[in-house]
PDB file of C-alpha atoms and ligand atoms in Angstrom:
ATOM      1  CA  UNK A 785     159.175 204.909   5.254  1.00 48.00           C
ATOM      2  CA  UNK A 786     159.156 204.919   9.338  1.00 67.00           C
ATOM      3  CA  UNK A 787     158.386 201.216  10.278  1.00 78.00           C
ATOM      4  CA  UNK A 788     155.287 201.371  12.882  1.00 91.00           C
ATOM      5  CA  UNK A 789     155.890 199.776  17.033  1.00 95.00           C
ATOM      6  CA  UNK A 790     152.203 198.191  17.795  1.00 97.00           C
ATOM      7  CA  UNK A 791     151.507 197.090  21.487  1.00 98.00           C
ATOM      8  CA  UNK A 792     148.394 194.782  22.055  1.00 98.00           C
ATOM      9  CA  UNK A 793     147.739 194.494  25.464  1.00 98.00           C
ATOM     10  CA  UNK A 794     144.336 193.208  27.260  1.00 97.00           C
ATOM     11  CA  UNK A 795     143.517 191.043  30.858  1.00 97.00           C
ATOM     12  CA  UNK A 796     144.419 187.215  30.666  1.00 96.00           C
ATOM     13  CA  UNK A 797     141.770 185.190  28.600  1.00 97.00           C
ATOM     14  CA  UNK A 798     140.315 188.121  26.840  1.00 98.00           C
ATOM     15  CA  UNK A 799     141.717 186.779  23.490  1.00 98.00           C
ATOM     16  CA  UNK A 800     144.425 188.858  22.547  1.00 97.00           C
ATOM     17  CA  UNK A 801     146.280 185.789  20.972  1.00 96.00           C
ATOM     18  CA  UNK A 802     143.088 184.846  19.533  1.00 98.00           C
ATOM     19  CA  UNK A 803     142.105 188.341  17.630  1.00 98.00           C
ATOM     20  CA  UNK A 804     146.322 188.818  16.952  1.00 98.00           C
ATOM     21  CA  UNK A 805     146.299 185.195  15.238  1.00 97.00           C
ATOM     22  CA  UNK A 806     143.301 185.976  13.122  1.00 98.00           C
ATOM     23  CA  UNK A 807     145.269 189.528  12.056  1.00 98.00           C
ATOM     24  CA  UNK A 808     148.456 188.026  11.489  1.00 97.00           C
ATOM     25  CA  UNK A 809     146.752 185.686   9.213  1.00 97.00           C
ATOM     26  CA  UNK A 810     145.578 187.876   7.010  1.00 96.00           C
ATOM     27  CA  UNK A 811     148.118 190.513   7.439  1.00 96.00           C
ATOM     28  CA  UNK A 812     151.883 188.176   7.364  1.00 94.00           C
ATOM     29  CA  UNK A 813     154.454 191.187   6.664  1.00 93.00           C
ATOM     30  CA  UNK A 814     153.588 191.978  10.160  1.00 94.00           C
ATOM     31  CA  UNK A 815     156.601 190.902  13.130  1.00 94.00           C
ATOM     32  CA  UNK A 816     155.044 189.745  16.248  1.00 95.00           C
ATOM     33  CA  UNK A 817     157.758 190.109  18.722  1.00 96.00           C
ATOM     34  CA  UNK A 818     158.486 187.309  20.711  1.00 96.00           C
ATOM     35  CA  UNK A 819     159.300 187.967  24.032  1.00 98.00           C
ATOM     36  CA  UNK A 820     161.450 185.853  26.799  1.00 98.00           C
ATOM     37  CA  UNK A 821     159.667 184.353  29.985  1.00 98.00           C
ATOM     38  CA  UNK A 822     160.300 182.542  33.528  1.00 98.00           C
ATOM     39  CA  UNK A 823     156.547 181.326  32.981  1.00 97.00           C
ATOM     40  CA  UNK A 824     157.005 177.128  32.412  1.00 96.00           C
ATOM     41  CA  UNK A 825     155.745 176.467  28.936  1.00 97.00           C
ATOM     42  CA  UNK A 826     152.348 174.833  28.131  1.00 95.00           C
ATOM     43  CA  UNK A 827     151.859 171.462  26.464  1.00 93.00           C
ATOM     44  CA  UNK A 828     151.049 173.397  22.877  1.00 93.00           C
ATOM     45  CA  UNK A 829     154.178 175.725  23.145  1.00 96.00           C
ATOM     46  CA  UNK A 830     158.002 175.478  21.789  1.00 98.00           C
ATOM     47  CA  UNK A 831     160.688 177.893  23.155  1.00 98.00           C
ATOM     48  CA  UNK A 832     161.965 180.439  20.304  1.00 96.00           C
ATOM     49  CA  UNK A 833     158.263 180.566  19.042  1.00 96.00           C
ATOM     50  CA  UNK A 834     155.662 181.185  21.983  1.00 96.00           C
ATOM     51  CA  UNK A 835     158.255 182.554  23.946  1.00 98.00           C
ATOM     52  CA  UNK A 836     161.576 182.144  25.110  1.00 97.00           C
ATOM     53  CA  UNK A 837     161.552 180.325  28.079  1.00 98.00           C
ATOM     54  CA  UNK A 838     164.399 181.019  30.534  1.00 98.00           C
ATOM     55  CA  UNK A 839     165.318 180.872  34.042  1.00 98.00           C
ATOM     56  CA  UNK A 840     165.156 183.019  36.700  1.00 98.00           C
ATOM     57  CA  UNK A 841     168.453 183.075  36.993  1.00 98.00           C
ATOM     58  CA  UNK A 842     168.903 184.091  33.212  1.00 98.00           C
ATOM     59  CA  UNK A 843     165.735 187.028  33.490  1.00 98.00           C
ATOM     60  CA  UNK A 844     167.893 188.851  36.036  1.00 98.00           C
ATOM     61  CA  UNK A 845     170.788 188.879  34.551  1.00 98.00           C
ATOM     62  CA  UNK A 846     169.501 190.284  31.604  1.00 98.00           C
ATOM     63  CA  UNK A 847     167.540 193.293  33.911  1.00 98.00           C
ATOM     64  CA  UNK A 848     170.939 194.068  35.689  1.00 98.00           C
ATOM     65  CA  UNK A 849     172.718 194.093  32.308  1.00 98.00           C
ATOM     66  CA  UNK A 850     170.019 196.220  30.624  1.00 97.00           C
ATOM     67  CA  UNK A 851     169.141 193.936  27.875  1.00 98.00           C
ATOM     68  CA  UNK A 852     164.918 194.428  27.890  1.00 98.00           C
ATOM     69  CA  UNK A 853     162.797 197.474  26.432  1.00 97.00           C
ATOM     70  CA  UNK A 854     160.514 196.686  28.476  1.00 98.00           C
ATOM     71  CA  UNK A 855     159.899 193.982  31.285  1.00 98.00           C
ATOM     72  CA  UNK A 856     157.528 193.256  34.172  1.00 98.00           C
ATOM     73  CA  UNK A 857     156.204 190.632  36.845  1.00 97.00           C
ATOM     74  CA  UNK A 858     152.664 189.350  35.931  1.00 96.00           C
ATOM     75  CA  UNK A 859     150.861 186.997  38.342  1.00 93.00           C
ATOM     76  CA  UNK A 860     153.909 185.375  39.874  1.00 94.00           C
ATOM     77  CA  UNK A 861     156.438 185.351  36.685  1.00 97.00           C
ATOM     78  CA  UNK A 862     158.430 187.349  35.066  1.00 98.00           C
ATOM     79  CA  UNK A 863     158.153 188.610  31.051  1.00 98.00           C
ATOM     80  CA  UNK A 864     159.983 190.718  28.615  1.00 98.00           C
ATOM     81  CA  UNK A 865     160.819 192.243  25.445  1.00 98.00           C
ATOM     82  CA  UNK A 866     164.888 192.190  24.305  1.00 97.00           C
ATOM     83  CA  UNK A 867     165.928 196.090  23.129  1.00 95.00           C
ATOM     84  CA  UNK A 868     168.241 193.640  20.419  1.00 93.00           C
ATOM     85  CA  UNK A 869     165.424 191.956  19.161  1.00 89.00           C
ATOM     86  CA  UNK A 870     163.433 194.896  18.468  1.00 92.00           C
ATOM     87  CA  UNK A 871     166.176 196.843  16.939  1.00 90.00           C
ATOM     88  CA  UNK A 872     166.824 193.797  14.681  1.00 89.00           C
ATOM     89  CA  UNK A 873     163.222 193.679  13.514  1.00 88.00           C
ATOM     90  CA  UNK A 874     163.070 197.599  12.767  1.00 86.00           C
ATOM     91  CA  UNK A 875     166.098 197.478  10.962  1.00 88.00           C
ATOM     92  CA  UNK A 876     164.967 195.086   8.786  1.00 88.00           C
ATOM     93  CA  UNK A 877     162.186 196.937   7.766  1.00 89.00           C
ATOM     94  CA  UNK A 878     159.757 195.371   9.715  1.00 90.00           C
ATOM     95  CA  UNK A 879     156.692 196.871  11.615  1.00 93.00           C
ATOM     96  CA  UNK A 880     156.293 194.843  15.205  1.00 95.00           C
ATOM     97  CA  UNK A 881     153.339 193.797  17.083  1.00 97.00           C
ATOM     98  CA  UNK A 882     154.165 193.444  20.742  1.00 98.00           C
ATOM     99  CA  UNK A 883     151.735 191.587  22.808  1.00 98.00           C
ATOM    100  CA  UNK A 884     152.201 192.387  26.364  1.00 98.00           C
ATOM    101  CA  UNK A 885     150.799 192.982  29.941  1.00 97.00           C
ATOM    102  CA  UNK A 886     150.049 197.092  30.729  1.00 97.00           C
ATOM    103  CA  UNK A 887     152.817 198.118  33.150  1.00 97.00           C
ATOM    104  CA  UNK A 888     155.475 196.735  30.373  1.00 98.00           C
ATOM    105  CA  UNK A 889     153.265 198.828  27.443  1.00 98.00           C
ATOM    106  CA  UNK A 890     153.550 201.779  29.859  1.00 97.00           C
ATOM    107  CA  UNK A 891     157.399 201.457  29.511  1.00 97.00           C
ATOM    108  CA  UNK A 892     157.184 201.228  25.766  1.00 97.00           C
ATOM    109  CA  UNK A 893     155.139 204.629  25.497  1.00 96.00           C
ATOM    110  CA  UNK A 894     157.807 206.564  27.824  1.00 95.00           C
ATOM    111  CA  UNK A 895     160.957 205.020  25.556  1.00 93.00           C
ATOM    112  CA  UNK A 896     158.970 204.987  21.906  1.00 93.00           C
ATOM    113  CA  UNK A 897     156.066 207.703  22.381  1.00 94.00           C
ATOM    114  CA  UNK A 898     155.443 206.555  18.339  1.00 93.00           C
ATOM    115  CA  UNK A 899     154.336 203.508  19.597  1.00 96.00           C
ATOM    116  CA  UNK A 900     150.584 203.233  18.898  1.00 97.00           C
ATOM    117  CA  UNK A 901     149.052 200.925  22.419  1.00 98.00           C
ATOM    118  CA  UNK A 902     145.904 199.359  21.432  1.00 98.00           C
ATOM    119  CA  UNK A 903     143.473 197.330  24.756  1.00 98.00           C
ATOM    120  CA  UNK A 904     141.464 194.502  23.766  1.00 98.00           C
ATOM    121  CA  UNK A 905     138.424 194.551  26.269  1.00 97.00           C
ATOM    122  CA  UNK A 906     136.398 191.643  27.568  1.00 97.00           C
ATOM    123  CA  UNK A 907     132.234 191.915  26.489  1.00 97.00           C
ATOM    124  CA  UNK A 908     131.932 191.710  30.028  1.00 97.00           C
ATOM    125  CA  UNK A 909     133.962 190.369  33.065  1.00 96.00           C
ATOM    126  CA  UNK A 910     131.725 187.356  32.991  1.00 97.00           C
ATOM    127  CA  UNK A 911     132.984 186.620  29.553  1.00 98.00           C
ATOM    128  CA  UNK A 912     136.224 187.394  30.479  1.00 97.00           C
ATOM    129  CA  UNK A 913     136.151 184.581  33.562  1.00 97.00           C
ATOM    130  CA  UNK A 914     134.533 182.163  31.151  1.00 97.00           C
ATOM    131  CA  UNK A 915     137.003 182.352  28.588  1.00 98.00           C
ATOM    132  CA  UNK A 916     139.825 181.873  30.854  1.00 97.00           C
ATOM    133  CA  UNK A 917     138.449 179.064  32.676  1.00 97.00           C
ATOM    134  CA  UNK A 918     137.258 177.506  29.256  1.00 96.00           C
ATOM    135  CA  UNK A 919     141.157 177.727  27.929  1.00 94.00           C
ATOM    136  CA  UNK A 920     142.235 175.121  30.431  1.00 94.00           C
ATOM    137  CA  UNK A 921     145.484 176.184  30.721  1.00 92.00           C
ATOM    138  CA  UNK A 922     146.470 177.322  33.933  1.00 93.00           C
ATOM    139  CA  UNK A 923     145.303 176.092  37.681  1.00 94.00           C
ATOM    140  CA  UNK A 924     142.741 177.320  39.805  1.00 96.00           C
ATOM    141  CA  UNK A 925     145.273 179.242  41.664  1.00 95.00           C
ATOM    142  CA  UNK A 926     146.516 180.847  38.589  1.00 95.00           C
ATOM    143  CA  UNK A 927     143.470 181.963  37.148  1.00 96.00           C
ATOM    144  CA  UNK A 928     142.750 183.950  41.037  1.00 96.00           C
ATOM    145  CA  UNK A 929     146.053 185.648  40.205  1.00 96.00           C
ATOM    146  CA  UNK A 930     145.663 186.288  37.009  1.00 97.00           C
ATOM    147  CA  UNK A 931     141.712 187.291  37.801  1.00 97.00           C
ATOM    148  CA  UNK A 932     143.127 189.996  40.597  1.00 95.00           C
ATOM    149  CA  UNK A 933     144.711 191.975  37.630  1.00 96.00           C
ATOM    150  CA  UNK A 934     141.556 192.972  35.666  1.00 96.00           C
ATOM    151  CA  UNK A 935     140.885 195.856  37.450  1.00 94.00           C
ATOM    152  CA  UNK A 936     144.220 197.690  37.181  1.00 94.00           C
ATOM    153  CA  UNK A 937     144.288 196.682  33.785  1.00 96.00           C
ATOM    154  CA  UNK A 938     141.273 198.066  32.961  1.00 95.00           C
ATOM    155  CA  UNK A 939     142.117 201.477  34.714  1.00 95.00           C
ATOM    156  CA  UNK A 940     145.521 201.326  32.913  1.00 96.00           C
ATOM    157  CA  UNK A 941     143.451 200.800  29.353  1.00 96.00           C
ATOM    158  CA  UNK A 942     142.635 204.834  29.936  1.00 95.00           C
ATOM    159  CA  UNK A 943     145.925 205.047  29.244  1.00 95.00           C
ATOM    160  CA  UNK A 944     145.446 203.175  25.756  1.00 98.00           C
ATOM    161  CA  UNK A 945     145.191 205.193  21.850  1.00 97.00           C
ATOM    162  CA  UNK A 946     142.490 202.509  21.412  1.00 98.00           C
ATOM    163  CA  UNK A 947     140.234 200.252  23.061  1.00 98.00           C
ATOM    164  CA  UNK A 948     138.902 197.524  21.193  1.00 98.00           C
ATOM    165  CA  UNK A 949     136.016 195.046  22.649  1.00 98.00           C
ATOM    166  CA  UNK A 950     136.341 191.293  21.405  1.00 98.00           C
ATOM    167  CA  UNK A 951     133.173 190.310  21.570  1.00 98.00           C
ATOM    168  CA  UNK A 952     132.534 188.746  18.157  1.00 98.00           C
ATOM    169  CA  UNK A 953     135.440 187.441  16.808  1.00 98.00           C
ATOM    170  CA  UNK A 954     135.460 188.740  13.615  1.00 98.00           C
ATOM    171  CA  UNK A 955     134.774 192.040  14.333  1.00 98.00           C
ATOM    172  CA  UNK A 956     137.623 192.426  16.764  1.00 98.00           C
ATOM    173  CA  UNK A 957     139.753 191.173  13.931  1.00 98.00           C
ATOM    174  CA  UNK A 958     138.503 193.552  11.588  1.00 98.00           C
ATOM    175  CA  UNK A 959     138.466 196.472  14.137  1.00 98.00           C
ATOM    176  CA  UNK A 960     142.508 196.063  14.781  1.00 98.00           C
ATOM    177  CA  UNK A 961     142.491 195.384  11.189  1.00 98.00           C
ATOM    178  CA  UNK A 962     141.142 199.144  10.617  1.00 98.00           C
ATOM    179  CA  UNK A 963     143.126 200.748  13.394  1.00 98.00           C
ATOM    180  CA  UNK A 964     146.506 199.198  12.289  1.00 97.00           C
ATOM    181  CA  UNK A 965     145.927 200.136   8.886  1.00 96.00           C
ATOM    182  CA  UNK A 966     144.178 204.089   9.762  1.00 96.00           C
ATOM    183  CA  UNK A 967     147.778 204.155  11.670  1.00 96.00           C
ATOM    184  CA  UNK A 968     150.449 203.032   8.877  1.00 94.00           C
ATOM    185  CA  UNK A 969     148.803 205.579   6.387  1.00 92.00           C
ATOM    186  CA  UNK A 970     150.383 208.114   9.007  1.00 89.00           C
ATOM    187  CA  UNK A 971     154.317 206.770   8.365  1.00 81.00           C
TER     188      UNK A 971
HETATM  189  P1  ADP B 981     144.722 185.815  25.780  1.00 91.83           P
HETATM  190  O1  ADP B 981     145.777 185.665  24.712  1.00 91.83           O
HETATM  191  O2  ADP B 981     144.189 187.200  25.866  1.00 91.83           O
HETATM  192  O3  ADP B 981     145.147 185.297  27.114  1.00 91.83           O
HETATM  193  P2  ADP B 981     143.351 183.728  24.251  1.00 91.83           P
HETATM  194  O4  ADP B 981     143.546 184.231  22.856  1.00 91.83           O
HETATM  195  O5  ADP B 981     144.164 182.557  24.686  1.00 91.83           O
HETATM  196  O6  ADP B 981     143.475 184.913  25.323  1.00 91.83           O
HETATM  197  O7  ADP B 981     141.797 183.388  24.389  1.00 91.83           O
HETATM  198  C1  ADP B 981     141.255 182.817  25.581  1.00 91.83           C
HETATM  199  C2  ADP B 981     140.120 181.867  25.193  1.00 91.83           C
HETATM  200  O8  ADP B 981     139.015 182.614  24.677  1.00 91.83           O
HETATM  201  C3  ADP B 981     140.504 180.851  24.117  1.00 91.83           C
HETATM  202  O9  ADP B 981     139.969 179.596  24.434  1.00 91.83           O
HETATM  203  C4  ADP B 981     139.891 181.444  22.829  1.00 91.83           C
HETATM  204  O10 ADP B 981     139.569 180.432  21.910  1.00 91.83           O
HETATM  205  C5  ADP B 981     138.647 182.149  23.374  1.00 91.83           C
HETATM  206  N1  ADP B 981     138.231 183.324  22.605  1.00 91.83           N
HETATM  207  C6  ADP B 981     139.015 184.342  22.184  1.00 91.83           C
HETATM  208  N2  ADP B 981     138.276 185.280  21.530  1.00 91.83           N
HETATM  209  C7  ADP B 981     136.998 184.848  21.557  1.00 91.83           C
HETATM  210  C8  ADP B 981     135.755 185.386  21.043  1.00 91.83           C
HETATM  211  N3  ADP B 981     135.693 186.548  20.399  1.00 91.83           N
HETATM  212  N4  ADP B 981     134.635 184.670  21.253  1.00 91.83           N
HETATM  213  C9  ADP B 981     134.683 183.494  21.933  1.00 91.83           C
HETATM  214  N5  ADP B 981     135.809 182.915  22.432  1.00 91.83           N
HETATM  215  C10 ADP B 981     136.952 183.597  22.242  1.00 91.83           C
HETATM  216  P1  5GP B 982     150.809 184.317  29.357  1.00 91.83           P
HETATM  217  O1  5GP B 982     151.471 183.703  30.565  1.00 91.83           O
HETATM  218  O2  5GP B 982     149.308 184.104  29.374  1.00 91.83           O
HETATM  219  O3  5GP B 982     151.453 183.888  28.073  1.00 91.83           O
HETATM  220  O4  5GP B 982     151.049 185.896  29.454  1.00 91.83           O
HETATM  221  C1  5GP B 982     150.664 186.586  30.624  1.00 91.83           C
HETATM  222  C2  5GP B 982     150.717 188.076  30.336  1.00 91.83           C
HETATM  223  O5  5GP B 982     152.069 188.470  30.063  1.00 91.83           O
HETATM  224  C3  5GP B 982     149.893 188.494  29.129  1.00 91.83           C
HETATM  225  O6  5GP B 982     149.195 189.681  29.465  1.00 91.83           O
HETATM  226  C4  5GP B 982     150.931 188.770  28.070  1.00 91.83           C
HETATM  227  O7  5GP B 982     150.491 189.740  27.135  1.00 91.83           O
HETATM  228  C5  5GP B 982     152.054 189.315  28.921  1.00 91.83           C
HETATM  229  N1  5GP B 982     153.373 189.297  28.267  1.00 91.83           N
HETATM  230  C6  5GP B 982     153.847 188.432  27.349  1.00 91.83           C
HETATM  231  N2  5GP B 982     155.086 188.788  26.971  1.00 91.83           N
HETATM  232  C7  5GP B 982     155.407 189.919  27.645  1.00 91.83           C
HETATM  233  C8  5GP B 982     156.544 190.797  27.654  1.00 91.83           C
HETATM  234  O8  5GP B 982     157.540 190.630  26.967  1.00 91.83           O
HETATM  235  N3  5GP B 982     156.484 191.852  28.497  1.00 91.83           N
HETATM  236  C9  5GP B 982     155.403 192.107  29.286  1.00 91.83           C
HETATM  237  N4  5GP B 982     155.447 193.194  30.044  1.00 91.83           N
HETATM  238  N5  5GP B 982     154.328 191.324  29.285  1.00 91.83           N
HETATM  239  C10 5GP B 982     154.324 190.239  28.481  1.00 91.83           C
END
């Protein structure tokens, strides 16, 4: 059986950790990737689970020596997603959720066209704003940067095999829930 490459991707604060949690709970056998960062980590997160958090210094050495599927600057740092790791996890069987910002899901497509790219859209940008701000994670600086993005995002989301709107909870959980499972009867 072909094991299945699933990139969630969706502005900052819409909840795609949220709605991803909530699947992964009820769905374990599924990998979520976890990607490196140059992004300091917050008070709630350990390196080798959130993320792995590396330098600068360490990020561009990997991009000169090729190491990333996929990698891109978001709002001031740097993120990606080690080809190794990936080709570890497929290997062993295992279908992979990546959760990642739209220029790096763009990359994805052009390497793994399989790769099914699902959006997770705000109710409204209101909401959106709210539920970043409510988060308290990042400064107000940080949340203008991150802010600035929505509207590329949300052009790139044409882009997307699915959009999904996380409006009520549940239902966005059930919604990915459908598509990931409509999409695995295809392997
Ligand atoms: P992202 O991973 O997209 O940056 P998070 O999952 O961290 O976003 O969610 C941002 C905030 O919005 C969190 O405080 C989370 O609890 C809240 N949130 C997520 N989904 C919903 C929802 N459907 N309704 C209300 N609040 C939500
Ligand atoms: P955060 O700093 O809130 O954890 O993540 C900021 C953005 O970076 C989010 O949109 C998140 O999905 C994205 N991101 C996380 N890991 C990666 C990655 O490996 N590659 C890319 N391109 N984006 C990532």
């Amino acid at each position: 059986m072909n094991k299945k490459l699933f990139v969630i991707s969706g502005s900052s604060g819409v909840g795609k950790g949220t709605v991803l949690r909530g699947f992964l709970e009820r769905n374990p056998e599924f990998m979520l990737s976890i990607s490196c960062t140059t992004r300091a980590p917050r008070p709630n997160e350990t390196d080798g689970v959130n993320y792995f958090f590396i330098t600068k210094e360490e990020f561009q050495d990997c991009v000169e020596k090729d190491k990333f599927l996929e990698w891109a600057e978001f709002a001031g740092n740097c993120y990606g997603t080690k080809k190794k790791y990936i080709n570890q996890c497929l290997e062993e069987g295992k279908d992979i959720i990546l959760e990642i910002e739209t220029k790096g899901a763009m990359q994805v497509k052009k390497q793994m066209p399989e790769a099914v790219l699902i959006f997770i859209c705000p109710p409204s940008y209101e909401t959106l704003e709210n539920r970043l701000r409510g988060r308290h994670t990042e400064d107000e600086a940080t949340i203008k940067r991150r802010l600035e993005e929505v509207k590329k995002e949300l052009k790139a989301a044409e882009s997307f095999d699915y959009r999904i709107v996380n409006d009520d909870l549940d239902t966005a959980i059930k919604t990915l829930e459908d598509v990931i499972k409509e999409e695995m009867k295809k392997c």
